[in-house]
Structure formats: structure tokens, C-alpha cells
mmCIF file of C-alpha atoms in Angstrom:
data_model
loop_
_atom_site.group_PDB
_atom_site.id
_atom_site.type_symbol
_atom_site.label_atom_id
_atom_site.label_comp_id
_atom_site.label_asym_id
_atom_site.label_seq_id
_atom_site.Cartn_x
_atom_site.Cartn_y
_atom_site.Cartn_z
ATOM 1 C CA UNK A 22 0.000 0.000 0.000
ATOM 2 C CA UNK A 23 1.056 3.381 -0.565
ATOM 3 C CA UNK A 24 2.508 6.210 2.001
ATOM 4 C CA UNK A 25 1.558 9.496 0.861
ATOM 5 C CA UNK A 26 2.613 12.785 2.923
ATOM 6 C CA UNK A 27 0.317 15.445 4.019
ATOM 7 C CA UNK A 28 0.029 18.807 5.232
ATOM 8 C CA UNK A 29 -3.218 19.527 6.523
ATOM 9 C CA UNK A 30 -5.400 21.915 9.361
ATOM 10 C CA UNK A 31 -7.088 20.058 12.419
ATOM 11 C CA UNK A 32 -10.398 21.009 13.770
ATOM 12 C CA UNK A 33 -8.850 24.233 15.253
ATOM 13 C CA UNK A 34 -7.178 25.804 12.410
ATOM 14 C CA UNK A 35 -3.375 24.692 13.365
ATOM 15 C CA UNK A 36 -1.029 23.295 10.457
ATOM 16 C CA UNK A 37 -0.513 19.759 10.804
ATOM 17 C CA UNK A 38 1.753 17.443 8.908
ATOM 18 C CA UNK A 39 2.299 13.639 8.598
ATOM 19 C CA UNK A 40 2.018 10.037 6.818
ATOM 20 C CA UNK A 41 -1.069 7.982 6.155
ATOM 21 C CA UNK A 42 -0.708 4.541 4.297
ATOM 22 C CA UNK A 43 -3.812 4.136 1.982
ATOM 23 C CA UNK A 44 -4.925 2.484 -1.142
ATOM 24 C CA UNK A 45 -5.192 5.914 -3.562
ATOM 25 C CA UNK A 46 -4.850 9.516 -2.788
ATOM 26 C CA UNK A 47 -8.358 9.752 -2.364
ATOM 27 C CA UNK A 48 -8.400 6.778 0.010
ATOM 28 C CA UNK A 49 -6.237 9.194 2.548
ATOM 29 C CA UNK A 50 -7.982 12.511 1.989
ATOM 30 C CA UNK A 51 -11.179 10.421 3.291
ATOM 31 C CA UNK A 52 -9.023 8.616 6.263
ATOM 32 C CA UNK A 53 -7.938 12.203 7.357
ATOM 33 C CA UNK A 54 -11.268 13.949 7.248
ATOM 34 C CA UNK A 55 -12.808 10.540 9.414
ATOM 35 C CA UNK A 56 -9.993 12.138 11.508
ATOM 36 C CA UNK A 57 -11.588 15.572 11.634
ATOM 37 C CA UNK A 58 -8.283 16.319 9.785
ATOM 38 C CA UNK A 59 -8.395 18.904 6.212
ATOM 39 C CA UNK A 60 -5.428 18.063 3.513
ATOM 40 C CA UNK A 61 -4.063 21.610 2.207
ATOM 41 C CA UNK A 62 -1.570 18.985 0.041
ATOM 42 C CA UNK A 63 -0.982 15.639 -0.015
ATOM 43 C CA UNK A 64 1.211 13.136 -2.443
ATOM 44 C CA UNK A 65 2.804 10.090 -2.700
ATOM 45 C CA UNK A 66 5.707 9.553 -0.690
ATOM 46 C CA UNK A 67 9.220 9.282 -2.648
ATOM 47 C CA UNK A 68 10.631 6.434 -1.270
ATOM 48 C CA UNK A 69 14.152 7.492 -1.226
ATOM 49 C CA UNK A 70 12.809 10.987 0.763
ATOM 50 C CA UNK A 71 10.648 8.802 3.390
ATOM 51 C CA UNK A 72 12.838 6.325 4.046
ATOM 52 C CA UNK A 73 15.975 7.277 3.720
ATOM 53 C CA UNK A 74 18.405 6.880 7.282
ATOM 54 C CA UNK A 75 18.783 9.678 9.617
ATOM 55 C CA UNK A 76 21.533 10.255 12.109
ATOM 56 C CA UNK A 77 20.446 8.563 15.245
ATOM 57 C CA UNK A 78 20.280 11.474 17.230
ATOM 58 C CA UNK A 79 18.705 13.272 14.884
ATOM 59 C CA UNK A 80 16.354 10.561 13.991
ATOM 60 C CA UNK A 81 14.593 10.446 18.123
ATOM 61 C CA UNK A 82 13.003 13.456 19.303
ATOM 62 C CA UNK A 83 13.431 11.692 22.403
ATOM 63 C CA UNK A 84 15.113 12.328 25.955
ATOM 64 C CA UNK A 85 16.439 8.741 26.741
ATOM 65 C CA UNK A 86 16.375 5.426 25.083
ATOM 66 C CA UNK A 87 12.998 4.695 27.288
ATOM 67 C CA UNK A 88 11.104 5.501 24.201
ATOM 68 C CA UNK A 89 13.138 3.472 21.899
ATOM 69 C CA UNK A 90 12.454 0.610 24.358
ATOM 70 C CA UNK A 91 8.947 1.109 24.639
ATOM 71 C CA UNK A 92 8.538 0.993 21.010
ATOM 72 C CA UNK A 93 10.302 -2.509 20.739
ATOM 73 C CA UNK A 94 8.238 -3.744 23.904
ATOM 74 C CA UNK A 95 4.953 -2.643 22.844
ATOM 75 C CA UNK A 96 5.761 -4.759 19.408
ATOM 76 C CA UNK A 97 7.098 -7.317 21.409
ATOM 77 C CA UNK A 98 4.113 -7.559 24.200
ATOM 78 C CA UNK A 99 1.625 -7.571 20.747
ATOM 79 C CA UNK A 100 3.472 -10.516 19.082
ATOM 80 C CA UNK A 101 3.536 -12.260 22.781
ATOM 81 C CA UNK A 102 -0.209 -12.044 22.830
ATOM 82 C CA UNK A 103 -0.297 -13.763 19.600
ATOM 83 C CA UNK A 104 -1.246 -10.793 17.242
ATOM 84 C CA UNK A 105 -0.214 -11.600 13.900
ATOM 85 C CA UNK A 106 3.099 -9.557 12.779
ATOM 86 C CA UNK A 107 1.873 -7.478 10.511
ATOM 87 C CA UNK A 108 -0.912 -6.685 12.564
ATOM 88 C CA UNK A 109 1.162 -5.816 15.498
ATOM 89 C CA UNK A 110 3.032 -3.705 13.325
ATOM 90 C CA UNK A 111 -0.351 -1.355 12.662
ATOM 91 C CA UNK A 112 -1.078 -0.694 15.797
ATOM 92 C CA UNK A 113 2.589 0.226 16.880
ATOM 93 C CA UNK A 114 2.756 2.453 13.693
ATOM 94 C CA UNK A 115 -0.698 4.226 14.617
ATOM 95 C CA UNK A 116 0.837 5.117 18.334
ATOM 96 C CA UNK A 117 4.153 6.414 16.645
ATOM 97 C CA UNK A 118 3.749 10.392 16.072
ATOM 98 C CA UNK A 119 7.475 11.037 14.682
ATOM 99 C CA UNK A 120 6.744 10.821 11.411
ATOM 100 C CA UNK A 121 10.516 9.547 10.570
ATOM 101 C CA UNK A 122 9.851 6.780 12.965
ATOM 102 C CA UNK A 123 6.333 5.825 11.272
ATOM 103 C CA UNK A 124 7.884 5.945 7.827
ATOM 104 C CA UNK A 125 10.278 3.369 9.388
ATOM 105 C CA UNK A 126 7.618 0.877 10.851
ATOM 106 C CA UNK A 127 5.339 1.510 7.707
ATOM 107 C CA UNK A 128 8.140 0.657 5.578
ATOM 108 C CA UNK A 129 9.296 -2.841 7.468
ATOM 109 C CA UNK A 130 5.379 -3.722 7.419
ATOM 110 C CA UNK A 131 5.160 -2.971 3.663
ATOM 111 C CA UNK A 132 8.302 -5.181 3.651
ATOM 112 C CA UNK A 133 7.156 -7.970 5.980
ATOM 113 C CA UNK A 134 3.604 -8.153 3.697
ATOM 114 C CA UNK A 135 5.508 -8.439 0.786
ATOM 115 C CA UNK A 136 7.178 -11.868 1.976
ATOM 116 C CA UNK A 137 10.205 -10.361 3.510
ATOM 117 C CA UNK A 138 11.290 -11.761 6.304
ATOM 118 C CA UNK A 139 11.249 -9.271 9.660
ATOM 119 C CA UNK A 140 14.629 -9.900 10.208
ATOM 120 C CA UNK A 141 15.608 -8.737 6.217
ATOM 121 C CA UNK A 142 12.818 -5.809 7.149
ATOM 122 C CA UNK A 143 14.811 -4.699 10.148
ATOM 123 C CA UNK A 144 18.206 -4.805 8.531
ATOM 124 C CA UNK A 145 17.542 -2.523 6.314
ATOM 125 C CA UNK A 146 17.301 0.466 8.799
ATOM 126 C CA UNK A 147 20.737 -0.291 10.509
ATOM 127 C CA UNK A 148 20.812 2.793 12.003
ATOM 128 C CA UNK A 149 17.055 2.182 14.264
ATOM 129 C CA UNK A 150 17.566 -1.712 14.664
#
């Protein structure tokens, strides 16, 4: 499925940007606005620009490694329960609100759904796994 980027208003008028994976362009204009959320632009996501590997300091808004852990726990504790992989992978992604992170996980579930392995999914993001 496709990632397209967006920049859009929420409900109160503030500028808002992000990723959405959907089926057609259309597909995440009507995603957003279920999300009281109004595209000002929105388009297809090059892969090179989404995905490409960011210093890892850079890469974390974050102020320790707790988050990082979190992150591989809450896939972990999913899988553990016996959510499927993909799956598990979804609802990780939809808690993520860096959008360099959720390009990451949206990319290794892309990956995983297309019959790559997780392990081939992760390696190719050496500088988050």
C-alpha cells in the first residue's frame, strides 16, 4: 500500500503534517477527514525521501532510550499475545507520532507483507535496529 505525505489543518485551524498509508490519494484525503483532519496537500511519498536513514540522534526526538524501548516492547508484548506480525506492526505504527519513525515501521510492514522476512525488514534500517 502506498505512504503518501500530508500537510493539513485540524479542527482548530493549526497546520498539521504527517504520513497515512492508503490504497489511492483519495483513500487518505477520506481517512484524514474521518480524523476531523483537512489536507491543504498531499502526495505520494518518494521512497528514497521517506525512508531514507537519519543520524540517530537526529532521527529520536526523544530524551532517553525509554522511548526506543517502549517501542520494541509494545511490538514485542503484541506478538507475545499472539497478534499476527503485521498486525502488530499497525497498531505500533498508529501510536508512533514522529513521522521519521512511522515511515520506518510503515516501511518494514510494507516489507514484511511483501514476503520479507522481519529480520531482512529490520536490517535494512541499521541505524534504528
Amino acid at each position: 500500500m502506498p505512504i503518501f505525505e500530508y500537510k493539513a489543518l485540524d479542527p482548530s485551524g493549526k497546520n498539521v503534517q504527517g504520513v497515512i498509508e492508503a490504497d489511492s490519494q483519495e483513500d487518505a484525503r477520506k481517512k484524514l477527514r474521518k480524523e476531523n483532519i483537512y489536507t491543504v496537500n498531499i502526495k505520494i511519498s518518494s521512497e528514497k525521501k521517506a525512508y531514507k536513514e537519519i543520524p540517530f540522534s537526529k532521527f529520536f526526538k526523544i530524551k532517553s532510550t525509554s522511548e526506543i524501548y517502549l517501542i520494541t516492547r509494545q511490538l514485542a508484548t503484541l506478538i507475545g499475545a499472539g497478534l499476527p506480525l503485521v498486525q502488530a506492526l499497525s497498531i505500533v505504527e498508529e501510536q508512533i507520532e514522529e513521522e521519521n519513525i512511522k515511515k520506518i515501521i510503515m516501511k518494514i510492514k510494507e516489507n514484511v507483507t511483501h514476503g520479507m522476512t522481519f529480520a531482512d525488514a529490520l536490517s535494512e534500517h541499521p541505524k534504528f535496529f
